Phi, psi and omega in degrees: 000135178289316178242088184304134175300139180271110181247120190241125176251122174259113176117118182244043178270197182298320183288320174304317181288329174297326176293320182295316180297322177297317175296314177296323176297335183286342184088001192248013184298329182291344178284353191226153169260105188258123181238142181238122174251122180233134180286333179287163187276001180230163173294179182309140173222162184288090184284338177303322182249043180299322179301333178296347177302331181291340179287329181240340186052038174229134186292328185298336187285343173260001184304136186250003190253114178298142182306128180080005185301306185294311185298317180297328181254017175052041174265126179266128184242129175246090178280151179070021185230126185255125173291128179243355178198144171244124169268097187290323181296311182277349186054054178233144173247133176251149183238172182289346177277359181088007185266160173228140186233127181272155177215156163260320175231141183237133182242120175264113182237043189282350172073220184225176174226147180297137175275123174247114181304143188283057177278142177299134181095000182291347183265002182303164176295149180065033174245115190236164166246172183241080193224312192239168177291327174302319179297318181295322177293321177294318179297317177299316180301314190288330182295339183294331188243026184231155174242339186228140179224138179235143181238121177267108181131118181244041175263205187291314179293317181303322181283330172296314182301318188291328176288324176303312180299321179294317178296339173283354172102006182275147164295129195238141176228150173241127182249113189235129176299319184287168182279000177206159175291159183038054187303328180292317194265328183241156180270184181301314182294316180293320178294330183287318180293318174309311177306314181300312183294324177286328177291329178298335176274001179091016175257131181282123181246124182240098175268167178054043181243127179249105181293121182261329188200142170239114176233195183287134175271171177257324177261337182223174187302316176245153167237120181260126181255133186250160180297338182271002180099349183283158177225154178218124173265145189203157177262335178225143179231126178243127175270120175224060189254031176105175183241162170227140183299141175273085190244010190298316181300311175294324174294327175293324187273000175092009178291154178294132183234143181291160177305326181247021178104169176102141180271112188298133177227162175262194186285350171257015181060029170271144180279193173293344176253120190291345181275354186241130182242156177228132190220146176090206187289352185264349189261142177242115184248123181048049178061025179234144168258129178252111182262023177246160187292322190293319175298317176306311180300321183288323173299320180301315182294312177302312181296319184293326183296312187284330171305317183281355181079032180285193181300136176285348178290332187281109179226155168271114180239032183101172185209151175289132181253023172296152186205143176230129181202169175249117173245122186044051172081003186252122178288129180226134178219151175217133185233130165050228182273083183288341182256014176054047181276344180291130177308133183083354186297142173243150182243146167239129180234147179231130179233121176241104179287331185286316180271358181052058175236135181229124177231138179217131172248148181240127182242164178295166183296324175285354179077012192257341184229142181277127178259331180188174179199158172221130179230126180226126176098330178209107178258023189294327180287353195300312182297320177298307192291324183296319182289326171301318181290316189285331185254006179052042180283135183292143183274157178303175181299323178239096182300328187298339182293344180291333180239004173280149177290150176265090193271346181265001183083001176290162181293150179289147170281118184192202186243123173283151181301331177299336182280351182279142178284159177304334180277001177297130183276118177273314179242111185276335181295323184246009179051052177260120179266166177302325180296316175305313181292320180294325181290321179294316182297319180288344176268359176128344182297130182231000178222165174302318180298326182294318186292322181298323182285324181265337180244343186073001178303138180065013181261355179259282182262342174081002181298339183258013187302314186296311179302320181297316178300321182292316179298319179304306187293316175301321178290317177302319182295320178302326183277003175080001171284095181302125179294069189272114182254015175303139183295317186193178183288350181270334187224109176284047187218156172284160174304323175297317178293319177299318183300318182288328173298316177294315178295310184287322185272003181054040182282134187241002178211162179294321181304313182297320176298313184295315181295329183272325188224008177228199181205162183069208189247353181098170185209181183287355174265306185289329183294306174301327181298310184297318178306309180298318183295313181302317185291322180295322182284310196242346170060033170292160176303124189290345181254020170296153177306328180291342182254001185298133177087355183269331191278162171273179196303310185304306182296333183286324178260001174056038182197163184264124179285139174258180188288351175251011179095356182264177185234156172250150183239130174231114178274142173303125172234083194306124176072009179080011182261136178212146183273163176307319184292320179298315173297325174290329181288320183293323183291322181297318181294316181296322183286322177300314182258017177050065182250143171288126183242136181220141176284128176277164176288346173265024172061054172222175177253127181251121188255112188255149167107015179275130175280161188301326179284344180269344180311306181291333180288321180294313179303320184294323172297317181293318178295319180294339177269006175100004184259169182219172180302136174270359182052032181287349183267347189248159171279089184201189176291123176277288187216162167242093186291148178211156165270173181286340175069200183294342181299318184233329184276136187291341178266346189289144184244345175222162178280084187293322179299309174303318179296318178295324175298310183297327174290316180296318176294330179286317192259359184298137175090352183286133175268142187212172181306324177218174181299151173244142170230145183223167180203155174222123172253145187278350178193173185291359173291337168059053176293336182273357177054045184296338179283002176251011188243170176303315172232125175229141182232133174230133184292137170236174179297335188256354184151237186223148166259137181244127177244152179220156170070037171259162165192159179267221172080205189296319181233086177299145178219128183281135179296149178273138170299125179255321177206152184239150177038055179263161180275171182297316184297318176301314183299309179299321179292322173294321178295317176306304179304310180306306189290326179289325180292320175299316183293332177287322193249350186283156174284171180295134179052045179246119174296167179294327180299313179293314178308313180299316181300327184254015180274115180295124183102341175059216182295323177305309177299318173311310177299317182300316179296312190274314186269313186268357183053043188297343180262351181068032180245004189299315179301322177297310185297323181292319180303313184298315178296324182289331178288326174300313181307306187293334181263009182304143170213147173284118183296330175291321182291317178299326183289309185293341174272003186237108182304319177300317182295330191289337183300328184289348186259066175228147176297323181228141181298323185261014179203155180266353186293149178287170184274117179283349179279351178268116183219157189224166169233160182258139182213127178059035177083003178222168178280152170216159178293142179285135172290162178296327173302313180298319178305320184277325191254336187227058178294333180292347179265357187275120171267123180287132184284000000 
């Protein structure tokens, strides 16, 4: 376009960013000169998971903007700049920096602001709102000198804030004006159970409390006085009493505003000025404000479509406000008409006081359609019930069976995914339908992880993950892609099933496994898999005769083969710690055998260029110097990286090096479906990068935070916080269970990150298995790990002590001479493999191995 349209967006939050992504995804971003003005000092970040900031205390962990997104799409971003006026006639926006920006179309994505009741004293020190990263940073700083915290507001965000305050180590109280918590989403029965569960966590819950005054306290900073005469002293107060649309800019410019606030919009999200759109929490559609991310994202898509001149049929016509979340560890879900307000509506309620579960469904007067539901304590039925409600699917003859437990072992009463129409919305956060998922599967997606990448389904709140998996498997079956999980043609079992066959049958060799459960002679898939399983279960020496021929090259030679046929040798340096004498010994070995040396990312020294006949000689010298195998060649624990921690660092709060050494010495030699990496950081500054590891440990003032299922590499994944402020004994117990459960259940060559992405129930399910022992297997997992620990052996040492084993470490079976084809050149003072051209043209520079 010769004169690109000027597209100006005010507000750089999640909804504003969704608008930008919609424009970019259309392929028409180049037709516009796009500018984004954001009042906050940083680009768009994930407010849905705002509380997750406390896990890392780094804003980057919530960043929603892919690297290079703005630059690649020629988007100009103005952070820390506030729009202060709109001149609609001149189509200009002025900012507090004295700048003016022209527009052809203007998008208002200004969001909302926290409502602070005008209670006398609300402006005192240590009174906060819970909205931005800066708010959380201020709350964290204040908590350093506080003992008690109170949250005014018992809704969704209020309970999130309460969890944050509790996790900061403060005695916590929730004050709610209504007679129950989450008054909008749950009914009296659900609210009563939710209150009990939260009180059981040690949080004080005060309902029907009208705060009249905040003054000086006697024991604490504040004294809160209530209308009923009660008082509560606290050091910190967080207001979370609802939101109000941020409509001041629109109001000032003369746009139509709702009676109770909000920028009035039509079905295309246009305001009373056709050149101006409003989306998200600032927008008022049909006299309603939508305070969830899914409706905001849908508004952004609708507005983008209209700006681009797309189909008039794409309109915003309201949104489902159903929600499923975990509040302070309690599963809570609300669907549709949860309060049975529809005339003639009938309710069915199930209460299990022993298990602390409350379920209610609301059905139409004729009993044929689901209108709403409330689930507290167990929200597993959410996806099934939501589809009945959204798609007006006729209920079974006895609707109550949908929420009753199945005590006789019969199948649950529910809806198969085949019955859903293609238009059924599976992921409301990202507007992904069943048809979208089916199309992605037809285009080649075969895992939940694939679908997350290409459709964004299950990538925001994760509540639809199980349903996404069901649609995936159903569609694969329809395509004639037999959802065949056989390991290979020789074993009609998954890796998980093979593991159980080996464990339960106490099978000790591949031949025995093949004889009892397989056919043929085996292949390059099943042999290494069986070898790994046998090692995980029994931890025998991997070069024993019964395991011969099963290993790949690296395991067979206990070293990593490089591109010129030589090997690299990596001695273990637990926790990255090594003495000066150790370093000298490693240097002497490298110098003696003319090896290239490099520090690895896992804080070890890698020695490159060893020929196969040199391996035992090098191992012996390293073992004599106090080293052992680093298992860099195996699908096993590689390293436990560490920072120097409290021993040396002025910021450290725990001994991270000592902890890393203990963990590495415990888990060294553990064979697993894929390689394992761990790290321990001595404080939240996270110098060891623990949150990018399969198992990460970060020190806190009270103990350790445990993270799992992260990884770097081709597809990086941030680890999930698994448990907070746990002691060392508990941490080791959880890691034992986690690792052995992974070894039991993961697929062949599946990293923990991918395993987690495809694990139905995700991190919450994993916590139930590992922490709550929901499957009753934790004693077994611990015993299996202890066997691995007790039976550890250095495979290098075992090899050099066995004359028969040493015979395989020759370049040629019938001669002891080295391989003359292995040659090097010198570069930067060390050797490197010679290229073919160098071998031909620069033979005088080549050092023969």
